[in-house]
Coordinates of C-alpha atoms in Angstrom, one line a residue:
M911 CA -28.3 -12.9 -26.3
P912 CA -27.5 -9.2 -27.0
W913 CA -24.4 -8.8 -28.3
F914 CA -21.3 -7.3 -26.2
W915 CA -17.9 -5.6 -26.7
P916 CA -16.1 -8.2 -24.5
F917 CA -13.0 -5.3 -23.8
S918 CA -15.0 -2.8 -22.4
V919 CA -16.7 -5.1 -19.3
S920 CA -15.1 -4.3 -16.1
P921 CA -12.9 -6.3 -14.1
R922 CA -14.3 -7.8 -10.9
L923 CA -11.5 -6.3 -8.5
D924 CA -10.6 -7.4 -5.0
W925 CA -9.4 -3.8 -4.3
L926 CA -8.8 0.3 -6.1
Q927 CA -5.9 1.8 -4.1
V928 CA -7.2 5.9 -5.5
E929 CA -4.7 8.2 -4.4
I930 CA -7.1 10.9 -3.9
S931 CA -3.7 14.1 -2.3
T932 CA 0.2 14.1 -3.4
H933 CA 0.5 16.5 -0.9
C934 CA 1.5 16.2 2.5
N935 CA 2.1 17.8 5.6
A936 CA 4.8 15.5 7.8
T937 CA 8.5 15.6 6.1
C938 CA 9.3 11.9 7.5
M939 CA 12.9 11.0 6.5
Y940 CA 11.6 8.2 4.1
C941 CA 9.5 9.3 2.0
P942 CA 10.6 9.6 -1.7
R943 CA 8.5 13.2 -1.3
T944 CA 10.2 14.5 1.5
L945 CA 14.0 13.2 0.0
L946 CA 12.9 13.8 -4.2
A947 CA 11.1 17.7 -2.8
N948 CA 12.7 18.9 -6.6
H949 CA 10.5 16.1 -9.1
W950 CA 7.3 15.8 -6.3
C951 CA 3.9 17.0 -8.1
N952 CA 1.6 18.2 -5.8
R953 CA -1.7 17.3 -6.9
L954 CA -5.4 16.5 -5.4
M955 CA -7.7 14.1 -7.6
S956 CA -10.3 15.5 -9.1
R957 CA -14.3 15.1 -8.9
K958 CA -13.8 14.6 -12.2
V959 CA -11.1 12.0 -12.2
F960 CA -12.7 10.3 -9.4
A961 CA -15.8 10.4 -11.4
R962 CA -15.4 8.4 -14.3
L963 CA -13.5 5.2 -11.9
L964 CA -18.0 5.3 -11.1
P965 CA -18.6 1.8 -13.3
I966 CA -15.1 -0.4 -12.2
L967 CA -16.1 0.4 -8.4
E968 CA -19.2 -1.2 -8.1
R969 CA -17.0 -4.3 -9.1
T970 CA -14.5 -3.4 -6.5
R971 CA -14.8 -4.4 -3.0
L972 CA -13.0 -2.5 -1.1
V973 CA -11.5 1.4 -2.2
Y974 CA -8.6 2.2 -1.0
L975 CA -8.6 6.2 -1.1
Q976 CA -5.1 6.1 0.1
G977 CA -1.3 6.5 -2.8
W978 CA 1.2 9.2 -1.8
G979 CA -0.3 11.7 0.0
E980 CA -1.4 12.5 3.2
P981 CA -5.6 11.7 2.4
F982 CA -7.2 14.3 4.9
T983 CA -5.4 17.0 2.8
H984 CA -8.4 16.7 -0.2
P985 CA -11.6 19.1 0.9
D986 CA -13.1 16.0 -1.5
F987 CA -12.2 13.4 0.9
F988 CA -15.8 12.1 2.6
E989 CA -18.1 13.4 -0.6
F990 CA -15.6 10.6 -2.6
A991 CA -15.8 8.1 0.2
R992 CA -19.4 8.5 0.5
L993 CA -19.9 7.8 -3.5
A994 CA -17.7 4.3 -3.2
K995 CA -20.0 4.0 -0.1
A996 CA -22.8 4.3 -2.8
A997 CA -21.5 2.4 -5.1
G998 CA -21.1 -0.7 -2.8
C999 CA -17.5 -0.4 -1.5
Q1000 CA -16.3 -0.9 1.3
V1001 CA -13.8 2.4 2.2
G1002 CA -10.0 2.4 4.0
T1003 CA -7.4 4.6 4.4
T1004 CA -3.8 5.1 5.8
T1005 CA -3.0 8.6 7.3
N1006 CA -0.5 10.4 9.5
G1007 CA -3.7 10.8 12.0
I1008 CA -2.4 15.1 12.7
L1009 CA -5.3 16.3 10.5
L1010 CA -8.2 13.8 12.3
T1011 CA -10.2 16.3 15.1
E1012 CA -13.0 15.4 16.6
D1013 CA -15.3 16.3 14.2
I1014 CA -13.2 14.2 11.3
C1015 CA -13.4 11.3 13.2
R1016 CA -17.4 12.0 14.1
Q1017 CA -18.2 12.4 10.5
A1018 CA -16.0 8.9 9.8
I1019 CA -17.4 7.4 11.0
E1020 CA -21.4 8.9 10.4
T1021 CA -20.0 8.6 7.0
G1022 CA -19.2 4.5 7.2
I1023 CA -15.6 4.7 6.3
D1024 CA -14.8 0.7 7.2
V1025 CA -10.3 1.1 7.8
I1026 CA -8.8 3.8 8.8
G1027 CA -4.9 3.1 9.9
F1028 CA -2.5 5.3 11.3
S1029 CA 1.4 5.6 9.7
L1030 CA 3.8 4.9 12.9
A1031 CA 7.9 4.4 12.3
G1032 CA 8.5 3.9 16.2
I1033 CA 7.3 3.3 19.5
D1034 CA 8.5 6.4 21.2
G1035 CA 9.4 10.0 20.2
V1036 CA 11.7 8.2 17.5
N1037 CA 8.8 7.7 15.7
D1038 CA 8.2 11.5 15.9
R1039 CA 12.4 12.3 14.4
I1040 CA 11.7 9.8 11.7
R1041 CA 7.6 10.7 11.2
R1042 CA 8.9 14.7 10.9
G1043 CA 5.1 16.9 11.6
T1044 CA 4.1 13.7 12.9
S1045 CA 3.0 12.8 16.4
L1046 CA 3.0 9.4 18.4
A1047 CA 1.0 11.1 21.5
R1048 CA -1.7 12.5 18.7
I1049 CA -2.7 9.8 17.2
R1050 CA -3.0 7.8 20.7
D1051 CA -5.9 10.7 21.2
T1052 CA -7.4 10.3 18.5
I1053 CA -7.5 6.7 18.6
A1054 CA -8.8 6.7 21.8
T1055 CA -11.6 9.4 20.4
L1056 CA -12.7 7.2 18.0
N1057 CA -12.9 4.3 20.1
R1058 CA -15.0 6.6 22.8
L1059 CA -17.0 7.6 19.8
K1060 CA -18.0 4.4 18.0
A1061 CA -19.1 3.3 21.9
Q1062 CA -21.1 5.9 22.4
R1063 CA -23.4 4.8 19.0
G1064 CA -22.4 1.7 19.2
V1065 CA -20.4 1.0 15.8
Q1066 CA -18.0 -1.5 15.4
R1067 CA -16.5 0.6 12.4
P1068 CA -13.9 2.1 11.7
A1069 CA -11.5 -0.6 12.5
L1070 CA -8.4 1.2 13.2
H1071 CA -5.1 -0.3 12.3
V1072 CA -1.5 0.4 12.4
A1073 CA 0.8 0.6 9.3
Y1074 CA 4.0 0.5 11.6
L1075 CA 7.7 0.9 9.3
L1076 CA 10.2 -1.4 10.7
L1077 CA 13.6 0.2 9.7
H1078 CA 17.0 -1.8 10.2
S1079 CA 17.9 1.4 14.0
M1080 CA 14.9 0.4 15.2
L1081 CA 14.9 -4.2 15.3
E1082 CA 15.8 -4.7 18.9
D1083 CA 12.0 -2.5 19.3
V1084 CA 10.2 -6.0 18.1
E1085 CA 10.6 -7.7 20.9
A1086 CA 9.0 -4.5 23.0
L1087 CA 6.3 -4.0 19.6
P1088 CA 3.9 -6.7 20.8
A1089 CA 2.5 -4.8 23.6
F1090 CA 3.1 -1.0 22.3
L1091 CA 0.8 -1.6 19.4
A1092 CA -2.0 -3.2 22.2
S1093 CA -1.9 -0.7 23.8
L1094 CA -2.8 1.8 21.2
G1095 CA -6.4 0.5 21.0
I1096 CA -6.6 -0.3 17.6
D1097 CA -7.9 -4.5 16.5
Q1098 CA -4.6 -4.7 14.0
A1099 CA -0.9 -3.6 13.4
V1100 CA 0.6 -4.4 9.3
V1101 CA 4.6 -4.2 9.8
S1102 CA 6.8 -4.2 6.5
T1103 CA 10.3 -3.0 5.8
L1104 CA 11.4 0.4 3.4
D1105 CA 10.7 -0.9 0.2
C1106 CA 11.2 1.9 -1.8
I1107 CA 14.3 3.4 -0.6
A1108 CA 14.8 6.9 -2.5
S1109 CA 18.4 7.6 -1.5
R1110 CA 22.0 6.3 -0.3
T1111 CA 21.4 7.7 3.5
L1112 CA 18.2 4.9 3.3
V1113 CA 19.6 1.4 2.1
E1114 CA 21.0 0.3 5.3
E1115 CA 17.3 1.2 7.1
A1116 CA 15.6 -1.8 4.7
I1117 CA 15.8 -4.8 6.5
Q1118 CA 16.5 -7.4 3.5
P1119 CA 18.4 -10.2 5.0
A1120 CA 21.3 -11.4 2.6
N1121 CA 21.7 -14.9 3.3
Q1122 CA 18.8 -17.7 4.0
E1123 CA 21.2 -17.6 7.6
E1124 CA 20.1 -14.5 7.4
Y1125 CA 16.4 -14.6 6.2
A1126 CA 15.8 -17.2 9.5
S1127 CA 17.3 -15.3 11.7
L1128 CA 14.8 -12.4 11.1
R1129 CA 12.2 -14.4 11.2
H1130 CA 12.1 -16.1 13.5
R1131 CA 12.5 -13.1 15.3
L1132 CA 8.7 -11.3 13.5
E1133 CA 7.3 -15.1 14.4
A1134 CA 7.4 -14.4 18.0
M1135 CA 6.6 -10.7 17.7
T1136 CA 4.0 -11.6 16.1
A1137 CA 3.0 -14.9 18.6
A1138 CA 3.1 -11.8 20.8
G1139 CA 0.6 -10.6 20.0
T1140 CA -1.5 -13.5 19.5
T1141 CA -1.2 -13.8 22.9
L1142 CA -2.1 -10.4 23.6
G1143 CA -5.8 -10.5 21.5
L1144 CA -3.6 -8.3 18.0
P1145 CA -3.3 -9.8 15.5
I1146 CA -0.2 -8.8 13.8
H1147 CA 0.4 -9.2 10.6
A1148 CA 4.1 -9.2 9.0
W1149 CA 6.4 -8.9 5.5
L1150 CA 10.0 -9.8 5.6
T1151 CA 12.0 -10.0 1.5
A1152 CA 13.2 -13.3 1.1
P1153 CA 17.8 -13.2 0.2
Q1154 CA 17.5 -12.8 -3.7
K1155 CA 19.2 -15.8 -4.3
S1156 CA 15.3 -17.4 -3.0
A1157 CA 13.1 -15.4 -5.5
G1158 CA 12.1 -18.7 -7.9
T1159 CA 11.8 -18.2 -10.9
R1160 CA 14.2 -16.5 -12.7
P1161 CA 12.7 -13.8 -14.8
G1162 CA 12.8 -13.3 -18.5
D1163 CA 12.9 -10.8 -20.3
A1164 CA 10.0 -11.0 -22.9
V1165 CA 7.0 -13.3 -22.5
E1166 CA 4.1 -14.2 -25.2
E1167 CA 0.3 -14.1 -23.9
N1168 CA -0.7 -17.4 -24.2
A1169 CA 2.6 -19.1 -23.4
P1170 CA 2.4 -22.0 -20.6
A1171 CA 2.5 -21.2 -17.0
P1172 CA 5.7 -22.3 -15.6
T1173 CA 5.5 -25.0 -12.6
T1174 CA 7.0 -22.5 -9.9
I1175 CA 5.3 -19.4 -9.4
Q1176 CA 5.7 -16.2 -7.2
P1177 CA 3.1 -14.0 -6.9
C1178 CA 3.3 -10.7 -6.0
T1179 CA 2.0 -9.6 -3.3
E1180 CA 0.4 -6.6 -4.1
N1181 CA -2.7 -8.6 -6.1
I1182 CA -2.2 -7.2 -9.9
Q1183 CA -4.2 -9.7 -11.5
R1184 CA -7.0 -8.7 -9.1
S1185 CA -6.5 -5.3 -7.7
A1186 CA -5.2 -1.1 -9.3
F1187 CA -3.9 1.9 -7.7
I1188 CA -5.0 4.9 -9.8
S1189 CA -2.8 8.5 -9.6
A1190 CA -4.1 11.4 -8.7
A1191 CA -4.5 12.8 -12.5
G1192 CA -5.2 9.4 -13.2
A1193 CA -2.6 7.6 -14.2
V1194 CA -3.7 3.3 -13.8
S1195 CA -1.1 1.9 -12.8
P1196 CA -0.8 -2.4 -11.5
C1197 CA 0.7 -0.8 -8.3
V1198 CA 1.4 2.1 -5.6
Y1199 CA 4.9 1.6 -5.9
A1200 CA 5.4 1.7 -10.0
G1201 CA 2.9 4.9 -10.1
L1202 CA 5.3 7.9 -8.0
P1203 CA 4.6 11.6 -8.1
L1204 CA 7.3 12.4 -10.8
T1205 CA 8.9 14.9 -13.5
G1206 CA 12.8 14.6 -14.9
A1207 CA 15.1 11.6 -14.1
V1208 CA 15.5 9.9 -10.5
T1209 CA 16.7 7.7 -8.8
H1210 CA 16.4 4.9 -6.1
W1211 CA 18.0 1.4 -5.1
I1212 CA 17.4 -1.7 -5.6
A1213 CA 19.1 -4.5 -3.2
G1214 CA 21.7 -1.7 -2.4
E1215 CA 22.7 -0.4 -6.3
E1216 CA 21.5 2.6 -7.6
T1217 CA 18.8 2.0 -10.5
V1218 CA 16.5 4.9 -12.9
Y1219 CA 13.1 5.1 -11.2
T1220 CA 10.9 3.7 -13.9
P1221 CA 7.3 4.8 -13.8
L1222 CA 4.9 2.2 -14.7
V1223 CA 1.3 3.6 -16.7
F1224 CA -0.7 1.0 -18.5
G1225 CA -3.4 4.2 -19.9
N1226 CA -5.7 7.8 -18.0
I1227 CA -8.9 7.6 -16.7
T1228 CA -9.5 10.8 -18.5
Q1229 CA -8.8 9.4 -21.9
Q1230 CA -10.2 5.9 -21.3
S1231 CA -12.1 3.7 -19.9
F1232 CA -10.7 1.8 -16.9
A1233 CA -12.3 -1.7 -18.3
A1234 CA -10.4 -0.4 -22.0
I1235 CA -7.1 0.1 -20.3
W1236 CA -7.2 -3.1 -18.3
N1237 CA -8.0 -5.3 -21.2
A1238 CA -5.8 -3.4 -24.1
L1239 CA -2.7 -6.1 -24.2
P1240 CA -0.5 -4.6 -23.1
Y1241 CA -1.8 -4.6 -19.6
R1242 CA -3.4 -8.4 -20.5
V1243 CA 0.5 -9.5 -21.5
F1244 CA 2.0 -7.9 -18.7
R1245 CA -0.8 -9.9 -16.4
K1246 CA 0.2 -12.8 -17.7
A1247 CA 3.6 -12.8 -17.1
H1248 CA 3.1 -12.2 -13.2
R1249 CA 1.3 -15.2 -13.9
M1250 CA 3.7 -17.3 -15.3
G1251 CA 6.1 -16.7 -12.6
Q1252 CA 8.3 -14.2 -15.4
P1253 CA 6.8 -10.6 -13.8
P1254 CA 8.9 -7.7 -16.9
Y1255 CA 10.8 -4.8 -15.9
P1256 CA 10.3 -3.1 -13.4
C1257 CA 9.0 -5.9 -11.1
R1258 CA 11.6 -8.2 -11.6
N1259 CA 13.3 -6.6 -9.3
C1260 CA 11.2 -5.1 -6.8
P1261 CA 11.6 -7.0 -3.3
R1262 CA 8.0 -6.7 -3.3
I1263 CA 8.4 -10.0 -5.6
R1264 CA 10.4 -11.4 -3.0
M1265 CA 8.9 -10.7 -0.5
H1266 CA 6.2 -13.7 2.3
A1267 CA 4.1 -12.9 5.2
V1268 CA 5.2 -13.3 8.7
R1269 CA 2.7 -15.4 11.1
N1270 CA 4.4 -17.2 14.5
A1271 CA 4.1 -21.4 14.7
S1272 CA 1.3 -22.0 16.0
A1273 CA -1.1 -20.6 14.4
R1274 CA 0.4 -22.3 10.7
L1275 CA -0.5 -25.6 13.2
S1276 CA -4.0 -24.7 13.9

């Protein structure tokens, strides 16, 4: 049997989120890039950095080319997509849709992009006011263009999704959302809430139930929304943060790598055991929320309290292979802590730990 160094072996990943650009042509009112502009680092991932990912791409099911910026601001977007497809990956991205001309749409189909998601935060003109620099009408037209070009070629890809941000001030739109989303001509939608709060002015926009009664009421409304989507033939997936008191096992301060796992585990929705986030600069983090491209000290708000933002970076692929970073002791101990239901700081306070999928009752019974 040939000898090998086990920590050099790359893991098999469900997905790898690759931030190819932190530039954006929009100024959404809730985005950290807008609110923390004085601390923001605008970067484009270089071809050299992306090439460092090729060994792990061969062991990754999905590569998602999107982080804290607009991916189509990168001139090499399709080159990166082709490299990922050649490695055997599915490729997806999420966009504000403004840069997708008919030619770009045609290239997306020809390159074999598997998923294109469109970000929205309103069912009418409110979207354009919240997501400044974007256009709901433009997104409608782009989706129609993609569907027309797909039909002409007789292909099903890319699947077209909508990533819909539900703000507290827009809760009354929940009942109208299924019909609105179904009218867009998309394949599915994901409705999420505001998780990264970079300004005190946005605290009230986060949908974070204070108690079980409020949680149950909101969950009932979202279940009705997903059920209505099912009736219309559109899968709608939703997420809702549970109150802090129902978060499950209380996190500890330290975890030994070989300590036994507890009976109750509260997994992170970011699938950190089988995924990772790579910043435009090549930094490796467990998720996109842990890798904002910032300089200097900044704060954000968690559960209504101002907290110093603490990035979580385990290495950089410009200095080590991804496999070496993944298998190094700090990252292994971190993942073990999550498996034990004892996420370390800063994860222990993250709303993603308390995030639960919302499914309609009929789906649960089927």
